Short mmCIF file of C-alpha atoms and ligand atoms in Angstrom, two decimals:
data_model
loop_
_atom_site.label_atom_id
_atom_site.label_comp_id
_atom_site.label_asym_id
_atom_site.label_seq_id
_atom_site.Cartn_x
_atom_site.Cartn_y
_atom_site.Cartn_z
CA MET A 1007 -74.35 22.31 -42.64
CA ARG A 1008 -78.13 22.37 -42.99
CA ILE A 1009 -80.76 19.67 -42.87
CA ASN A 1010 -83.75 19.40 -45.16
CA ASN A 1011 -87.27 20.15 -43.95
CA ASP A 1012 -88.41 16.56 -44.07
CA LEU A 1013 -85.68 15.45 -41.69
CA LYS A 1014 -86.20 18.49 -39.49
CA GLN A 1015 -89.87 17.60 -39.00
CA LYS A 1016 -88.87 14.11 -37.89
CA LEU A 1017 -86.21 15.41 -35.53
CA LYS A 1018 -88.60 17.96 -34.04
CA LYS A 1019 -90.64 15.07 -32.66
CA ILE A 1020 -87.64 14.05 -30.60
CA GLY A 1021 -86.71 17.52 -29.37
CA TRP A 1022 -84.92 19.32 -32.20
CA THR A 1023 -85.29 23.14 -32.03
CA ASP A 1024 -83.92 26.23 -33.79
CA PHE A 1025 -81.20 26.35 -31.16
CA PHE A 1026 -79.63 23.24 -32.69
CA ASP A 1027 -80.16 24.50 -36.25
CA LYS A 1028 -78.02 27.51 -35.40
CA ASN A 1029 -75.24 25.34 -34.04
CA LEU A 1030 -75.41 23.04 -36.98
CA GLU A 1031 -74.74 25.95 -39.32
CA LYS A 1032 -71.27 26.24 -37.80
CA ILE A 1033 -70.40 22.68 -38.79
CA GLU A 1034 -68.76 22.29 -42.17
CA GLN A 1035 -68.71 18.53 -42.80
CA GLU A 1036 -71.79 17.99 -44.95
CA GLU A 1037 -71.44 14.21 -44.80
CA LEU A 1038 -72.50 14.02 -41.13
CA SER A 1039 -76.06 13.41 -39.90
CA PRO A 1040 -77.67 14.55 -36.64
CA ALA A 1041 -79.28 12.19 -34.11
CA ARG A 1042 -80.21 12.18 -30.44
CA VAL A 1043 -78.49 10.02 -27.85
CA ILE A 1044 -81.13 7.92 -26.18
CA GLN A 1045 -78.96 5.56 -24.16
CA VAL A 1046 -75.39 5.46 -22.92
CA ASN A 1047 -73.80 2.09 -22.27
CA ARG A 1048 -70.29 1.26 -21.21
CA ASN A 1049 -68.92 0.79 -24.72
CA SER A 1050 -71.61 2.07 -27.01
CA HIS A 1051 -74.40 4.58 -27.43
CA VAL A 1052 -77.91 4.10 -28.78
CA ILE A 1053 -79.09 6.97 -30.98
CA ASN A 1054 -82.33 7.97 -32.68
CA ASP A 1055 -82.01 9.67 -36.07
CA GLY A 1056 -85.71 10.51 -36.34
CA SER A 1057 -86.54 7.26 -38.16
CA ARG A 1058 -84.98 4.48 -36.12
CA GLU A 1059 -82.88 3.62 -33.10
CA PHE A 1060 -79.51 1.94 -33.45
CA ARG A 1061 -76.23 1.32 -31.70
CA VAL A 1062 -73.12 3.36 -32.47
CA THR A 1063 -69.64 3.89 -31.08
CA THR A 1064 -67.55 6.99 -30.66
CA ALA A 1065 -64.57 7.81 -32.87
CA GLY A 1066 -61.18 6.94 -31.35
CA SER A 1067 -60.05 10.53 -31.32
CA PHE A 1068 -63.38 11.63 -29.97
CA LYS A 1069 -62.46 13.24 -26.67
CA ILE A 1070 -59.62 15.15 -28.23
CA ARG A 1071 -61.81 16.48 -30.98
CA THR A 1072 -64.63 17.55 -28.67
CA ASP A 1073 -62.33 18.92 -26.00
CA GLY A 1074 -63.22 16.28 -23.43
CA VAL A 1075 -66.98 16.38 -24.01
CA TYR A 1076 -68.43 12.88 -24.06
CA PRO A 1077 -71.98 12.24 -25.30
CA VAL A 1078 -74.64 11.87 -22.59
CA THR A 1079 -78.29 10.86 -22.83
CA GLY A 1080 -80.27 13.70 -24.39
CA ASP A 1081 -77.37 15.05 -26.43
CA TRP A 1082 -77.61 15.85 -30.12
CA ILE A 1083 -74.68 14.33 -31.92
CA LEU A 1084 -73.38 14.11 -35.49
CA PHE A 1085 -72.57 10.68 -36.85
CA LYS A 1086 -71.33 8.99 -39.97
CA ASP A 1087 -72.00 5.29 -40.60
CA THR A 1088 -72.10 3.95 -37.03
CA VAL A 1089 -69.59 6.29 -35.46
CA ILE A 1090 -70.34 9.46 -33.47
CA GLN A 1091 -68.14 12.30 -34.69
CA ASP A 1092 -69.25 15.33 -32.73
CA VAL A 1093 -71.58 16.62 -30.01
CA LEU A 1094 -73.71 19.71 -30.69
CA LYS A 1095 -73.70 22.49 -28.14
CA ARG A 1096 -76.04 21.69 -25.25
CA LYS A 1097 -79.04 23.83 -24.42
CA ASN A 1098 -78.61 22.87 -20.75
CA THR A 1099 -77.49 19.98 -18.55
CA LEU A 1100 -78.68 18.35 -15.36
CA SER A 1101 -75.49 17.69 -13.44
CA ARG A 1102 -74.17 17.04 -10.00
CA GLY A 1103 -70.88 16.38 -8.27
CA ALA A 1104 -69.95 12.84 -9.27
CA SER A 1105 -70.48 10.48 -6.35
CA GLY A 1106 -67.77 8.12 -5.26
CA ASN A 1107 -64.96 10.35 -6.44
CA ARG A 1108 -63.99 11.20 -2.91
CA LYS A 1109 -62.72 7.68 -2.48
CA LYS A 1110 -60.34 8.01 -5.36
CA THR A 1111 -56.67 8.86 -4.92
CA ASN A 1112 -57.13 12.56 -5.35
CA PRO A 1113 -59.85 13.62 -2.92
CA LYS A 1114 -60.24 16.92 -4.73
CA SER A 1115 -61.16 15.29 -7.99
CA ARG A 1116 -64.87 15.50 -7.52
CA LEU A 1117 -65.89 16.02 -11.09
CA GLU A 1118 -69.10 17.19 -12.52
CA GLN A 1119 -71.31 14.31 -13.57
CA ILE A 1120 -73.81 15.11 -16.24
CA ILE A 1121 -77.01 13.17 -15.69
CA ALA A 1122 -78.74 14.28 -18.90
CA SER A 1123 -78.83 17.17 -21.34
CA ASN A 1124 -81.18 19.30 -23.42
CA LEU A 1125 -84.07 19.14 -20.98
CA ASP A 1126 -87.23 21.14 -20.49
CA THR A 1127 -88.45 19.88 -17.12
CA VAL A 1128 -87.15 17.74 -14.28
CA PHE A 1129 -89.49 15.55 -12.25
CA ILE A 1130 -88.15 15.17 -8.72
CA VAL A 1131 -89.67 11.80 -7.82
CA SER A 1132 -90.10 10.96 -4.16
CA GLY A 1133 -91.99 8.01 -2.71
CA LEU A 1134 -94.42 8.52 0.14
CA ASP A 1135 -92.73 5.73 2.08
CA ARG A 1136 -89.46 5.94 3.94
CA ASP A 1137 -88.12 7.93 1.02
CA PHE A 1138 -90.05 11.09 1.91
CA ASN A 1139 -87.79 13.69 3.46
CA LEU A 1140 -88.19 17.48 3.19
CA ARG A 1141 -84.48 18.13 3.56
CA ARG A 1142 -83.63 15.75 0.74
CA ILE A 1143 -86.23 17.35 -1.53
CA GLU A 1144 -84.65 20.72 -0.71
CA ARG A 1145 -81.33 19.33 -1.95
CA TYR A 1146 -82.88 18.09 -5.17
CA LEU A 1147 -84.51 21.47 -5.68
CA THR A 1148 -81.17 23.22 -5.19
CA LEU A 1149 -79.56 20.87 -7.68
CA VAL A 1150 -82.24 21.43 -10.33
CA ASN A 1151 -82.38 25.19 -9.73
CA ASN A 1152 -78.59 25.38 -9.95
CA CYS A 1153 -78.84 23.93 -13.43
CA GLY A 1154 -81.39 26.57 -14.40
CA LEU A 1155 -84.03 23.90 -15.03
CA THR A 1156 -87.70 23.78 -14.04
CA PRO A 1157 -88.49 21.35 -11.21
CA ILE A 1158 -91.82 19.58 -10.67
CA ILE A 1159 -92.27 17.46 -7.55
CA ILE A 1160 -93.94 14.08 -7.98
CA LEU A 1161 -94.92 12.24 -4.81
CA THR A 1162 -95.46 8.59 -5.72
CA LYS A 1163 -97.14 5.80 -3.73
CA GLY A 1164 -100.01 8.03 -2.64
CA ASP A 1165 -102.01 4.82 -2.14
CA LEU A 1166 -99.92 3.97 0.92
CA HIS A 1167 -101.67 6.70 2.92
CA LYS A 1168 -105.21 7.58 3.84
CA ASP A 1169 -104.45 11.26 3.58
CA PRO A 1170 -101.41 11.80 1.33
CA GLU A 1171 -102.27 15.50 1.02
CA ILE A 1172 -100.56 16.01 4.38
CA PHE A 1173 -97.20 15.44 2.70
CA ALA A 1174 -97.99 17.94 -0.02
CA GLN A 1175 -98.97 20.49 2.60
CA GLN A 1176 -95.67 19.99 4.41
CA LEU A 1177 -93.86 20.51 1.13
CA GLU A 1178 -95.81 23.62 0.30
CA THR A 1179 -94.29 25.32 3.33
CA ILE A 1180 -90.88 25.08 1.65
CA THR A 1181 -91.73 25.31 -2.05
CA ALA A 1182 -94.36 27.89 -2.76
CA ALA A 1183 -93.62 28.11 -6.47
CA VAL A 1184 -93.00 24.48 -7.43
CA PRO A 1185 -95.95 22.35 -8.61
CA ILE A 1186 -96.51 19.23 -6.50
CA HIS A 1187 -98.40 16.18 -7.76
CA ILE A 1188 -99.40 13.14 -5.76
CA VAL A 1189 -99.71 9.98 -7.85
CA SER A 1190 -100.46 6.28 -7.38
CA ILE A 1191 -99.70 3.74 -10.06
CA ASP A 1192 -103.19 2.29 -9.94
CA ASP A 1193 -105.00 5.62 -9.99
CA SER A 1194 -105.05 6.62 -13.64
CA ASP A 1195 -106.62 10.01 -12.90
CA SER A 1196 -103.56 11.00 -10.88
CA LEU A 1197 -101.32 10.05 -13.81
CA GLU A 1198 -103.49 11.86 -16.32
CA VAL A 1199 -102.50 15.17 -14.72
CA LEU A 1200 -98.85 14.45 -15.53
CA ARG A 1201 -99.67 13.99 -19.20
CA GLY A 1202 -100.08 17.75 -19.30
CA TYR A 1203 -96.28 17.99 -19.14
CA LEU A 1204 -95.82 15.60 -22.05
CA LYS A 1205 -95.69 17.66 -25.20
CA PRO A 1206 -94.11 16.74 -28.53
CA ASN A 1207 -90.64 18.26 -28.58
CA LEU A 1208 -90.30 18.49 -24.76
CA THR A 1209 -87.95 16.33 -22.70
CA ILE A 1210 -88.52 15.49 -19.05
CA SER A 1211 -85.84 13.91 -16.86
CA LEU A 1212 -86.66 11.84 -13.78
CA ILE A 1213 -84.48 12.04 -10.69
CA GLY A 1214 -84.94 10.62 -7.21
CA SER A 1215 -83.74 7.83 -4.94
CA SER A 1216 -83.64 4.19 -5.93
CA GLY A 1217 -87.04 2.66 -5.39
CA ALA A 1218 -88.89 5.97 -5.58
CA GLY A 1219 -90.91 4.63 -8.49
CA LYS A 1220 -89.35 6.47 -11.44
CA SER A 1221 -89.40 3.55 -13.89
CA THR A 1222 -92.87 2.48 -12.76
CA LEU A 1223 -94.14 5.96 -13.51
CA LEU A 1224 -92.46 6.01 -16.90
CA ASN A 1225 -93.95 2.64 -17.84
CA ARG A 1226 -97.44 3.86 -16.96
CA LEU A 1227 -97.05 7.05 -18.96
CA ALA A 1228 -95.59 5.12 -21.91
CA GLY A 1229 -98.36 2.52 -21.64
CA ASP A 1230 -95.80 -0.26 -21.87
CA GLU A 1231 -93.44 -2.15 -19.57
CA LEU A 1232 -90.34 -0.66 -21.17
CA GLN A 1233 -88.26 -0.26 -18.06
CA VAL A 1234 -87.57 -2.99 -15.50
CA THR A 1235 -88.91 -2.20 -12.02
CA GLN A 1236 -88.41 -3.93 -8.73
CA SER A 1237 -90.07 -3.84 -5.34
CA VAL A 1238 -88.15 -2.11 -2.61
CA SER A 1239 -88.12 -5.25 -0.45
CA HIS A 1240 -86.63 -7.31 -3.26
CA ARG A 1241 -83.69 -5.04 -3.77
CA LEU A 1242 -80.62 -6.91 -2.62
CA GLY A 1243 -78.68 -4.94 -0.10
CA LYS A 1244 -78.48 -1.22 0.26
CA GLY A 1245 -78.09 1.09 -2.66
CA ARG A 1246 -78.88 -1.46 -5.34
CA HIS A 1247 -80.30 0.22 -8.40
CA THR A 1248 -82.81 -1.48 -10.65
CA THR A 1249 -82.27 0.97 -13.47
CA THR A 1250 -78.58 1.10 -14.36
CA THR A 1251 -78.44 3.10 -17.59
CA ARG A 1252 -79.84 6.47 -18.51
CA SER A 1253 -82.45 6.03 -21.23
CA LEU A 1254 -84.55 8.45 -23.20
CA ILE A 1255 -87.97 7.04 -24.02
CA VAL A 1256 -90.21 8.57 -26.67
CA ILE A 1257 -93.77 8.51 -25.34
CA PRO A 1258 -96.45 7.57 -27.88
CA GLY A 1259 -98.64 10.62 -28.23
CA GLY A 1260 -95.75 13.03 -27.70
CA GLY A 1261 -92.96 13.99 -25.38
CA MET A 1262 -89.88 12.24 -24.06
CA ILE A 1263 -88.86 11.02 -20.62
CA ILE A 1264 -85.33 10.20 -19.51
CA ASP A 1265 -85.19 7.49 -16.84
CA ASN A 1266 -82.14 7.56 -14.60
CA PRO A 1267 -80.66 5.22 -12.01
CA GLY A 1268 -81.53 6.35 -8.47
CA THR A 1269 -79.25 8.94 -6.95
CA ARG A 1270 -77.70 7.83 -3.69
CA GLU A 1271 -75.81 10.98 -2.98
CA ILE A 1272 -77.01 14.40 -4.03
CA ALA A 1273 -73.67 16.12 -4.27
CA LEU A 1274 -74.03 19.77 -5.09
CA LEU A 1275 -71.37 21.19 -7.29
CA ASP A 1276 -71.51 24.84 -8.19
CA ASP A 1277 -73.84 27.42 -6.76
CA ASP A 1278 -75.45 29.03 -9.72
CA GLY A 1279 -78.28 30.71 -7.93
CA GLY A 1280 -79.91 27.45 -6.85
CA LEU A 1281 -79.63 28.32 -3.18
CA GLU A 1282 -81.42 31.65 -3.59
CA THR A 1283 -84.15 30.10 -5.72
CA THR A 1284 -84.69 27.22 -3.32
CA PHE A 1285 -84.84 29.44 -0.24
CA PRO A 1286 -86.66 32.53 -1.55
CA GLU A 1287 -87.85 33.65 1.89
CA ILE A 1288 -84.26 33.80 3.15
CA ASP A 1289 -83.04 35.52 0.02
CA GLN A 1290 -85.72 38.17 0.26
CA ILE A 1291 -85.22 39.11 3.89
CA GLY A 1292 -81.46 38.77 3.37
CA MET A 1293 -81.48 41.78 1.07
CA LEU A 1294 -82.17 43.95 4.08
CA CYS A 1295 -79.18 42.74 6.11
CA ARG A 1296 -76.66 45.38 7.08
CA PHE A 1297 -73.95 43.84 4.90
CA SER A 1298 -74.84 43.04 1.34
CA ASN A 1299 -72.51 40.03 1.36
CA CYS A 1300 -74.05 38.80 4.63
CA THR A 1301 -73.93 34.99 4.91
CA HIS A 1302 -76.73 34.99 7.51
CA ASN A 1303 -74.62 32.96 9.91
CA HIS A 1304 -73.34 35.37 12.55
CA GLU A 1305 -73.15 38.90 11.15
CA PRO A 1306 -74.41 41.88 13.13
CA GLY A 1307 -77.49 43.47 11.63
CA CYS A 1308 -78.52 40.20 9.98
CA ARG A 1309 -82.24 40.33 9.31
CA VAL A 1310 -82.38 36.62 8.55
CA LEU A 1311 -81.11 35.68 12.01
CA GLU A 1312 -83.69 38.08 13.46
CA ALA A 1313 -86.42 36.44 11.41
CA VAL A 1314 -85.38 32.95 12.59
CA GLU A 1315 -85.40 34.24 16.15
CA ASN A 1316 -88.91 35.68 15.90
CA GLY A 1317 -90.21 32.68 13.98
CA SER A 1318 -91.00 34.31 10.65
CA ILE A 1319 -88.40 32.03 9.00
CA GLN A 1320 -88.55 28.33 9.94
CA LYS A 1321 -85.56 27.24 11.98
CA GLU A 1322 -85.20 23.97 10.01
CA ARG A 1323 -85.13 25.93 6.77
CA HIS A 1324 -82.32 28.11 8.04
CA ILE A 1325 -80.32 25.08 9.21
CA SER A 1326 -80.81 23.40 5.86
CA TYR A 1327 -79.83 26.63 4.07
CA GLN A 1328 -76.63 26.87 6.09
CA LYS A 1329 -75.73 23.25 5.44
CA ILE A 1330 -76.14 23.56 1.67
CA GLN A 1331 -74.39 26.91 1.73
CA ARG A 1332 -71.35 25.39 3.50
CA GLU A 1333 -71.20 22.58 0.97
CA LEU A 1334 -71.41 24.91 -1.99
CA SER A 1335 -68.80 27.29 -0.64
CA PHE A 1336 -66.53 24.31 0.01
CA GLU A 1337 -66.84 23.32 -3.63
CA THR A 1338 -66.38 26.90 -4.73
CA GLN A 1339 -63.22 27.29 -2.68
CA LYS A 1340 -61.80 24.34 -4.49
CA GLY A 1341 -62.05 26.35 -7.66
CA TYR A 1342 -65.26 25.05 -9.18
CA LYS A 1343 -66.66 28.46 -9.85
CA THR A 1344 -67.89 28.94 -13.34
CA ALA A 1345 -67.14 32.13 -15.20
CA GLY A 1346 -70.88 32.66 -15.48
CA ARG A 1347 -71.21 32.46 -11.73
CA ILE A 1348 -68.52 35.05 -11.10
CA GLU A 1349 -70.17 37.44 -13.52
CA LYS A 1350 -73.58 36.78 -12.02
CA GLU A 1351 -72.39 37.35 -8.47
CA ARG A 1352 -70.95 40.67 -9.45
CA TRP A 1353 -74.26 41.89 -10.84
CA GLN A 1354 -76.32 40.33 -8.09
CA TYR A 1355 -74.29 42.30 -5.58
CA VAL A 1356 -74.80 45.55 -7.43
CA ALA A 1357 -78.53 44.93 -7.91
CA LYS A 1358 -79.13 43.82 -4.33
CA LYS A 1359 -77.36 46.83 -2.93
CA ALA A 1360 -79.42 49.18 -5.09
CA LYS A 1361 -82.62 47.43 -4.04
CA ALA A 1362 -81.80 47.48 -0.36
CA ILE A 1363 -80.83 51.16 -0.48
CA SER A 1364 -84.05 52.08 -2.22
CA LYS A 1365 -86.03 50.15 0.40
CA MET A 1366 -84.28 51.98 3.21
CA LYS A 1367 -85.03 55.34 1.57
CA HIS A 1368 -88.71 54.51 1.44
CA LYS A 1369 -88.93 53.71 5.14
N1 GTP B 1474 -97.77 1.08 -3.64
C1 GTP B 1474 -97.16 1.67 -4.64
N2 GTP B 1474 -95.97 1.18 -5.06
C2 GTP B 1474 -95.36 1.81 -6.08
C3 GTP B 1474 -95.90 2.96 -6.71
N3 GTP B 1474 -95.02 3.36 -7.67
C4 GTP B 1474 -93.99 2.50 -7.64
N4 GTP B 1474 -94.18 1.55 -6.68
C5 GTP B 1474 -93.31 0.42 -6.36
O1 GTP B 1474 -92.04 0.88 -5.95
C6 GTP B 1474 -91.05 -0.09 -6.32
C7 GTP B 1474 -89.88 0.59 -6.96
O2 GTP B 1474 -90.23 1.09 -8.21
P1 GTP B 1474 -89.22 1.37 -9.41
O3 GTP B 1474 -90.02 2.02 -10.47
O4 GTP B 1474 -88.43 0.18 -9.77
O5 GTP B 1474 -88.23 2.46 -8.73
P2 GTP B 1474 -87.07 3.33 -9.42
O6 GTP B 1474 -87.22 4.72 -8.89
O7 GTP B 1474 -87.11 3.19 -10.89
O8 GTP B 1474 -85.73 2.69 -8.83
P3 GTP B 1474 -84.25 2.64 -9.49
O9 GTP B 1474 -84.38 2.17 -10.89
O10 GTP B 1474 -83.48 1.70 -8.63
O11 GTP B 1474 -83.71 4.04 -9.38
C8 GTP B 1474 -91.76 -1.09 -7.22
O12 GTP B 1474 -92.04 -2.26 -6.48
C9 GTP B 1474 -93.04 -0.41 -7.60
O13 GTP B 1474 -94.08 -1.30 -7.85
C10 GTP B 1474 -97.17 3.45 -6.24
O14 GTP B 1474 -97.72 4.44 -6.71
N5 GTP B 1474 -97.72 2.76 -5.21
MG1 MG B 1475 -85.75 2.53 -12.21
ZN1 ZN B 1476 -77.90 38.19 6.96
#
């Protein structure tokens, strides 16, 4: 099926691109209409069809028809009347190992939980209060990098410190390539910088702990109190989330932001290169190790261990790397290795070996 230009222009404002046009061509039922999922509730979805937002349900046979795919916030779906009939192929997803699954009867059933889909950027939101923790930010970076998405670090509550730049400097030692922004809700200049990421057609997702200030930030950027926020001290008990549903908000002036409930546990699912991207200094030196499949834990001729020893790689970084590596290989052993990952590993091995050999020759 195809959509007319008028509708396409409207949909473009909420993220429609040629990618979805191509997938739409494969669909035969002309009676369906496309829309974007902007909120997922227990028994219904809210969608935006380019003109208005309204509540819909999914068809009874839905999961069978879509092979188990269930619509998430950010998805493009096809609907008829008020029933979702299909989900269009996703450009990408932000996902993690579903938390809480370990408690269930089958301890191995840690399933992938999709936080949001069809994104352009992910804001990793961390408050400059007790929330700030380099190791946790490393985990978020691995998660986002594993999904092949672009991370931006937002440090909120800059007003709580005389010199908040210190935190950014600490972060810069671990994330040379990731932009870091310090913001305070009452400092509009600091928020203005973030508007640079808000472009018509682009979708940003917010992730971070509960109380980090995600919804507060969204409200300021939207210029309206759309999302409920709550002070950290008023949160009843541990782990209480103020935001409970994942909602996509269209920002007046362009761009979209998806607000998410705080993540308590950053479970990492599949290693899709996120580890290498998050720890580039280890990856780089690691290419020179004697064994090209060196895990940098104990192997002879490991250049990474040498570098930790002589201080050119931070000890904490190596410990953090090992911890995440163990977790990922645990998940991988359980069989959660994507076909893409297997293929990628094969070529990474070949390329790394060639690179290392050529370096040796030039010595
Ligand atoms: N001092 C200060 N407080 C802030 C700032 N940004 C957010 N807060 C406060 O932090 C508290 C938590 O903010 P929320 O926006 O509800 O946090 P959240 O990340 O959406 O939390 P969940 O919805 O539970 O995931 C609120 O009391 C905010 O007023 C800031 O820049 N400075
Ligand atoms: Mg919130
Ligand atoms: Zn090594």
